[in-house]
Coordinates of C-alpha atoms in Angstrom, one line a residue:
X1 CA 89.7 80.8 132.0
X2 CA 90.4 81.4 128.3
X3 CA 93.3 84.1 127.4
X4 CA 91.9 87.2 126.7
X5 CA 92.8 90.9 126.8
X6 CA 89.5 91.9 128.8
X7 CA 91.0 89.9 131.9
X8 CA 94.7 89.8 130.9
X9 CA 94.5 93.3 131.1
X10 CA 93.6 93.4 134.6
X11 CA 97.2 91.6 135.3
X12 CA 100.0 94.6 134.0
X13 CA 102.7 92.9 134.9
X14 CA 101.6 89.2 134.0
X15 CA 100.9 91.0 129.9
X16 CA 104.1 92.9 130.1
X17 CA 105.9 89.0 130.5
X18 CA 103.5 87.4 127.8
X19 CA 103.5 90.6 125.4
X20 CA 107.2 92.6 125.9
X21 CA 104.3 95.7 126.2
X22 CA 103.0 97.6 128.4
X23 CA 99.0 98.2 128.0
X24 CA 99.6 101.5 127.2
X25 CA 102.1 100.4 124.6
X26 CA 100.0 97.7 123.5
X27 CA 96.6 100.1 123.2
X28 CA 98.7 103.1 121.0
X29 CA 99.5 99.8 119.1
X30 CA 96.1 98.8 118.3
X31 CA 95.3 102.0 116.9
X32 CA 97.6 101.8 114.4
X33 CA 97.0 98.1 113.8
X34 CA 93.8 97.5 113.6
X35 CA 93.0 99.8 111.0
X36 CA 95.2 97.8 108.8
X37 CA 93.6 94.7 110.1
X38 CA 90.2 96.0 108.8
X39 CA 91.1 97.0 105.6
X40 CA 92.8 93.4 104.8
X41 CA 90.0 91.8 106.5
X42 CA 87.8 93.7 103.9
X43 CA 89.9 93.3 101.0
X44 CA 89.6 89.2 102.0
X45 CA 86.2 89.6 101.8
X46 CA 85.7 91.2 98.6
X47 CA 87.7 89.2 96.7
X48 CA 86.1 88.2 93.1
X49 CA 86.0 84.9 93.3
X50 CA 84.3 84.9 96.9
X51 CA 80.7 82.8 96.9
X52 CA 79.8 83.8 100.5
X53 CA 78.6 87.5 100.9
X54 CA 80.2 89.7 103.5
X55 CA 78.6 88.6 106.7
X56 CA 77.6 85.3 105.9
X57 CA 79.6 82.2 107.4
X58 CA 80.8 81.5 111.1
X59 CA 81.1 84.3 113.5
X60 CA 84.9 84.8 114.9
X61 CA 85.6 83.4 118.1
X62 CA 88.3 86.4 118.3
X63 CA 87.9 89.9 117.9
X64 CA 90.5 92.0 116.4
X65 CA 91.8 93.2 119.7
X66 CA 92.5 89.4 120.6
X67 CA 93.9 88.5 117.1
X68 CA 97.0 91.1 117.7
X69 CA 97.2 90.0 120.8
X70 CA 97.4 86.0 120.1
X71 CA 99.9 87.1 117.5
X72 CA 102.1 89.3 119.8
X73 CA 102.3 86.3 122.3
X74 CA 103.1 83.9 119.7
X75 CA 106.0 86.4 118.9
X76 CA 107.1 87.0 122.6
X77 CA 106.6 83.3 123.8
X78 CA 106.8 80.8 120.3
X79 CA 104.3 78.7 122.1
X80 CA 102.6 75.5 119.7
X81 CA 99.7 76.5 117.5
X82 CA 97.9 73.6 119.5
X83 CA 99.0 75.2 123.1
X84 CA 98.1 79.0 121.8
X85 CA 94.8 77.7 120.5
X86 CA 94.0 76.2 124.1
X87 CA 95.0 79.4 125.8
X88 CA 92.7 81.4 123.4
X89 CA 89.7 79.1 123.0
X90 CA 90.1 78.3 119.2
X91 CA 91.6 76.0 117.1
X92 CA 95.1 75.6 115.8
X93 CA 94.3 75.6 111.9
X94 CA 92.6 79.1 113.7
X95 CA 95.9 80.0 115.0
X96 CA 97.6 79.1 112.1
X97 CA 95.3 81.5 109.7
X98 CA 95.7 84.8 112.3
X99 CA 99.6 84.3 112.3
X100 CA 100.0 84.3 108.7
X101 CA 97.4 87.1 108.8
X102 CA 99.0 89.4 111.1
X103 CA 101.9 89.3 111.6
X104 CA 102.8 90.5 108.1
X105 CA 100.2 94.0 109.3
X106 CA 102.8 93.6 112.7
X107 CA 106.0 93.8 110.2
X108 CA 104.3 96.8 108.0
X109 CA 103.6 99.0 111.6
X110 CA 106.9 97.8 112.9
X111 CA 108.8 99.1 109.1
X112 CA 106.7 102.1 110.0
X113 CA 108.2 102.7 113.9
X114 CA 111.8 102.5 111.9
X115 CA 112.5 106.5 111.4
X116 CA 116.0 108.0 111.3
X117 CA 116.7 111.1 112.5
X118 CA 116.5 114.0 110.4
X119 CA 119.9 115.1 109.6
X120 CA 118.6 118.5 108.7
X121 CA 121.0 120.7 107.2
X122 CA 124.0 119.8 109.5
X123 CA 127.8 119.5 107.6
X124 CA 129.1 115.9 107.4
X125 CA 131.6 115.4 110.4
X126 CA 134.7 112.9 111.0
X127 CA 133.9 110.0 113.2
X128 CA 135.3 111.7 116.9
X129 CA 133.5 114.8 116.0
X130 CA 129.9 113.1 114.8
X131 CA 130.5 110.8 118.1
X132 CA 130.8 113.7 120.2
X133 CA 128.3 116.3 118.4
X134 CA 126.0 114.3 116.7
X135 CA 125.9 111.2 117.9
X136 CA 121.6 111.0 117.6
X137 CA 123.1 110.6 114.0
X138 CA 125.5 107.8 114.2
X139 CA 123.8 104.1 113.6
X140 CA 125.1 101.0 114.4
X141 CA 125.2 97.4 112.0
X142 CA 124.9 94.0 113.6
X143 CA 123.8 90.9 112.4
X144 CA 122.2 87.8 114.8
X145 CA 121.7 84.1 113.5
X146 CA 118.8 81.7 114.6
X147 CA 118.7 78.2 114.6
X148 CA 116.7 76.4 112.0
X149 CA 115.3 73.1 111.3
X150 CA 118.1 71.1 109.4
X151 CA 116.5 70.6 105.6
X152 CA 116.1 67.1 104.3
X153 CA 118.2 67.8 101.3
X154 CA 121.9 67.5 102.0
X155 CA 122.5 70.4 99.4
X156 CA 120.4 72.4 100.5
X157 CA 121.2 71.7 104.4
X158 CA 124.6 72.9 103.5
X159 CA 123.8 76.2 102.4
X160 CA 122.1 76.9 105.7
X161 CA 125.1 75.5 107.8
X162 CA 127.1 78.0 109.7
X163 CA 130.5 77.8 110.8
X164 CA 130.6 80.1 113.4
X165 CA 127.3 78.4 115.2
X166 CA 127.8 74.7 114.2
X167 CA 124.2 74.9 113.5
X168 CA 122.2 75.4 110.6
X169 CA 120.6 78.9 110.5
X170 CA 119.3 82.4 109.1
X171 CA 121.1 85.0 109.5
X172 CA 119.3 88.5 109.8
X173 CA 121.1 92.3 110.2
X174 CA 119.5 95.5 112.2
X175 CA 120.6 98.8 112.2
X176 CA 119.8 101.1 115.5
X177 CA 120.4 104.9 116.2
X178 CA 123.6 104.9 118.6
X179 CA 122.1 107.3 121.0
X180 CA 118.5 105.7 121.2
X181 CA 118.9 102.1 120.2
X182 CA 116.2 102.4 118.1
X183 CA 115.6 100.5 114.7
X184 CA 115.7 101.9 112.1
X185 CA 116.6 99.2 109.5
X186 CA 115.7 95.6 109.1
X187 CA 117.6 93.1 106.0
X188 CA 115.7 90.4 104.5
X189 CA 116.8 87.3 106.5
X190 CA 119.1 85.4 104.6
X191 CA 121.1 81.8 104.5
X192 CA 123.3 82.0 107.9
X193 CA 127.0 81.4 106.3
X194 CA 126.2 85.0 104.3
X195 CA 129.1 87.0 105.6
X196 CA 127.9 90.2 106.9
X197 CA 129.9 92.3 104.5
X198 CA 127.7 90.9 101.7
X199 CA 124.7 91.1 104.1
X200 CA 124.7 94.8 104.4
X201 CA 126.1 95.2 100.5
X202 CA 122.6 93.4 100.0
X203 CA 120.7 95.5 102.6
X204 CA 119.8 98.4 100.6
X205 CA 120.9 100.2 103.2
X206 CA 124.2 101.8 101.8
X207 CA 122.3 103.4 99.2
X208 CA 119.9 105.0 101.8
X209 CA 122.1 106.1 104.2
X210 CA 122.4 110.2 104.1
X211 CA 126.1 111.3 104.1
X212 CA 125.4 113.1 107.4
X213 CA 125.8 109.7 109.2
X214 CA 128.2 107.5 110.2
X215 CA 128.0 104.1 110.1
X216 CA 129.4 101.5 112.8
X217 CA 130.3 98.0 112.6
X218 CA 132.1 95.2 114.1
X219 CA 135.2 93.3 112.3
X220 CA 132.9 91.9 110.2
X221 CA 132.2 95.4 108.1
X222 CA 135.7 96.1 107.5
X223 CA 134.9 96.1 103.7
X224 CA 132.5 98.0 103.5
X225 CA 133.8 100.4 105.8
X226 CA 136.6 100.9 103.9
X227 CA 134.1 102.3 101.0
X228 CA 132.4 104.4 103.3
X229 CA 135.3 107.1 103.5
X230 CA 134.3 109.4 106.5
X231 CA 131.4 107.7 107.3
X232 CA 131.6 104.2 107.8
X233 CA 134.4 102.3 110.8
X234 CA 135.2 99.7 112.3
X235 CA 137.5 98.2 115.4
X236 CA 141.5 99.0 114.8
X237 CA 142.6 95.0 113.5
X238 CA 145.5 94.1 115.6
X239 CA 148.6 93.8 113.3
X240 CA 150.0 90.5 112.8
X241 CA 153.0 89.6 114.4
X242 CA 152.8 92.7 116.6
X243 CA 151.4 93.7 119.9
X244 CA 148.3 95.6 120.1
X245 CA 149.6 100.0 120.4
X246 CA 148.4 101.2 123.4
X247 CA 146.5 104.0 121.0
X248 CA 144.6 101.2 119.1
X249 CA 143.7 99.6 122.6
X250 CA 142.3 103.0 123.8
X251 CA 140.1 103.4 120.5
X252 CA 139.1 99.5 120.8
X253 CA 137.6 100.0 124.4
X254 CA 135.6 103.2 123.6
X255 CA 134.3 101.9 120.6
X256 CA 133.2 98.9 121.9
X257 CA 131.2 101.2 124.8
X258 CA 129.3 102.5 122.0
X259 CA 128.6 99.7 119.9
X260 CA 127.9 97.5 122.5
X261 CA 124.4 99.7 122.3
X262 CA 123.4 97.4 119.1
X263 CA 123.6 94.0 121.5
X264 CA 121.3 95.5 123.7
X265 CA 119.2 95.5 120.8
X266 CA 119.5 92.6 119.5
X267 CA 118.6 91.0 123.4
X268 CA 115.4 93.1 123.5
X269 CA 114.7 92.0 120.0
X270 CA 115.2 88.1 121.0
X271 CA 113.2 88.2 124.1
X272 CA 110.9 87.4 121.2
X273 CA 110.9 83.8 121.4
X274 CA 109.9 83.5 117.7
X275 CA 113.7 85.2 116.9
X276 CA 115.3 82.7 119.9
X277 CA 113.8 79.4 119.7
X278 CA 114.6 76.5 117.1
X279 CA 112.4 77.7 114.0
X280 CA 109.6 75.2 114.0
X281 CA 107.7 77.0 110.7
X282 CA 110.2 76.4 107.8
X283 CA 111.8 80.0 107.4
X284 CA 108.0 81.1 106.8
X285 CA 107.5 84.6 107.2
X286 CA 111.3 85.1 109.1
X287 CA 112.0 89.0 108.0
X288 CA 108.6 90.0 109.2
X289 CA 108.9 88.7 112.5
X290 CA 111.9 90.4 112.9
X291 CA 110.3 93.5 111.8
X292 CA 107.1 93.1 113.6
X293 CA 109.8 92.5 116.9
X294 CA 112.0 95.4 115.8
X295 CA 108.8 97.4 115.8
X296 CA 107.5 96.4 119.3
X297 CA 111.1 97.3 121.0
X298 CA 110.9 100.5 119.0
X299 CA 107.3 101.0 121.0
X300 CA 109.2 100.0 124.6
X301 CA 112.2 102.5 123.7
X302 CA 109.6 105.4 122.5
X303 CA 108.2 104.8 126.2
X304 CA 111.7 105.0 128.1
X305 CA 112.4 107.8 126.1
X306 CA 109.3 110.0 127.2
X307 CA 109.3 108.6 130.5
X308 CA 112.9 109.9 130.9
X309 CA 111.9 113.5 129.1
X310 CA 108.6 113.8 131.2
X311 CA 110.9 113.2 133.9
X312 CA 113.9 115.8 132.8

């Protein structure tokens, strides 16, 4: 039986493991998607220097309801092209084409999902206060590394190798909403020994960020912390030579209960096998699948959420 959504659908919990979505999920999804996949599938076809006119050549095997899907289980799974092709009843060079296709449209809808909350009129506030007040308003900075294929030049092997993994990789940074865990920023994936003070200098995200919120981070954002006076912080160092204060191991623990919110993230993000697994496609199209991903948790947490209000 070939993979497709007509009887996959039939099986809830067998898509929710091959898809991270619910149907529901997945159906709001396609109505935002497929839209976008008509108009690019239109522009293809108009193109100037097209012989064919629109209508003429090989019927797909897919329709545009199977295509997101294919490219949402290559996400979730990171199966071969050869292996998805078998499941879906088309080629790999086919599978090949509707993953460079979509899941650029996937990144675009996921960029789309990634809204901050309004900070409306509300005065800026210290860190304790904004924690305690406004914490829909506080966001959280972490970075995750993937493993990539080691490039055949040594040069340019070495500027992928990072020290902390022993491993050559990209390195990419989210941003989430402490309160919701929600994305709401993704950085272009970059060379994994980028520290990830320069990573979130190079983010763009500094510039954006409204001087209503405050900004979280591990060690590693102690610089730009430091240049986020009242908004940005960071975990107390220990001083050196000294024991830890009892004060600074107090503020250590409770911050660590709230940022530990941007590693639950990160997990939902990298059920996505294509974010987990060895990178088998040569960096190709990294920051979108990391958006397209951020965008599908963004759908699961948007369905908690209600679930949870509905519920209230």
């Amino acid at each position: 039986m070939l993979l497709r959504y007509a009887e996959l659908s039939k099986h809830p919990n067998l898509f929710l493991k091959l898809t991270g979505l619910r149907l529901v999920e997945f159906q709001n999804l396609l109505l935002e998607v497929q839209p976008l996949a008509q108009a690019h599938r239109l522009a293809r076809l108009s193109r100037p220097k097209r012989q064919r006119a629109i209508g003429g050549g090989d019927k797909a095997r897919l329709d545009e309801r199977d295509q997101i899907l294919l490219s949402i289980v290559w996400l979730r799974i990171y199966p071969t092209n050869e292996l998805l092709g078998y499941l879906f009843g088309v080629s790999d060079s086919t599978v090949s084409r509707l993953i460079h296709r979509l899941i650029p449209l996937l990144a675009r809808n996921g960029n789309d999902k990634m809204k901050r909350t309004d900070p409306g009129k509300k005065h800026r506030l210290n860190l304790p206060e904004l924690l305690k007040e406004l914490p829909e308003l506080t966001l959280i900075v972490d970075s995750f590394e993937q493993k990539v294929q080691r490039p055949k030049s040594r040069e340019e092997a070495d500027t992928y190798y990072s020290g902390k993994k022993k491993q050559h990789t990209l390195k990419s940074q989210i941003t989430i909403e402490a309160k919701t865990g929600r994305v709401v920023h993704v950085s272009p994936s970059v060379l994994g020994p980028t520290a990830d003070f320069n990573l979130l200098e190079q983010s763009g995200l500094l510039p954006d960020l409204p001087p209503q919120c405050g900004l979280m981070g591990d060690l590693g954002y102690v610089g730009p912390a430091a240049r986020l006076p009242g908004q940005g912080s960071t975990p107390r160092r220990k001083p050196r030579d000294q024991a830890r204060s009892p004060e600074d191991v107090a503020y250590n623990t409770a911050y660590a209960k709230i940022r530990i919110e941007v590693e639950h993230t990160i997990g939902r993000i990298r059920t996505y096998q294509a974010l987990a697994h060895t990178d088998r496609h040569h960096r190709l199209l990294h920051t979108q699948r990391v958006q397209a991903a951020s965008g599908l948790v963004n759908r699961q947490i948007d369905s908690r959420l209600l679930k949870y209000r509905l519920a209230a």
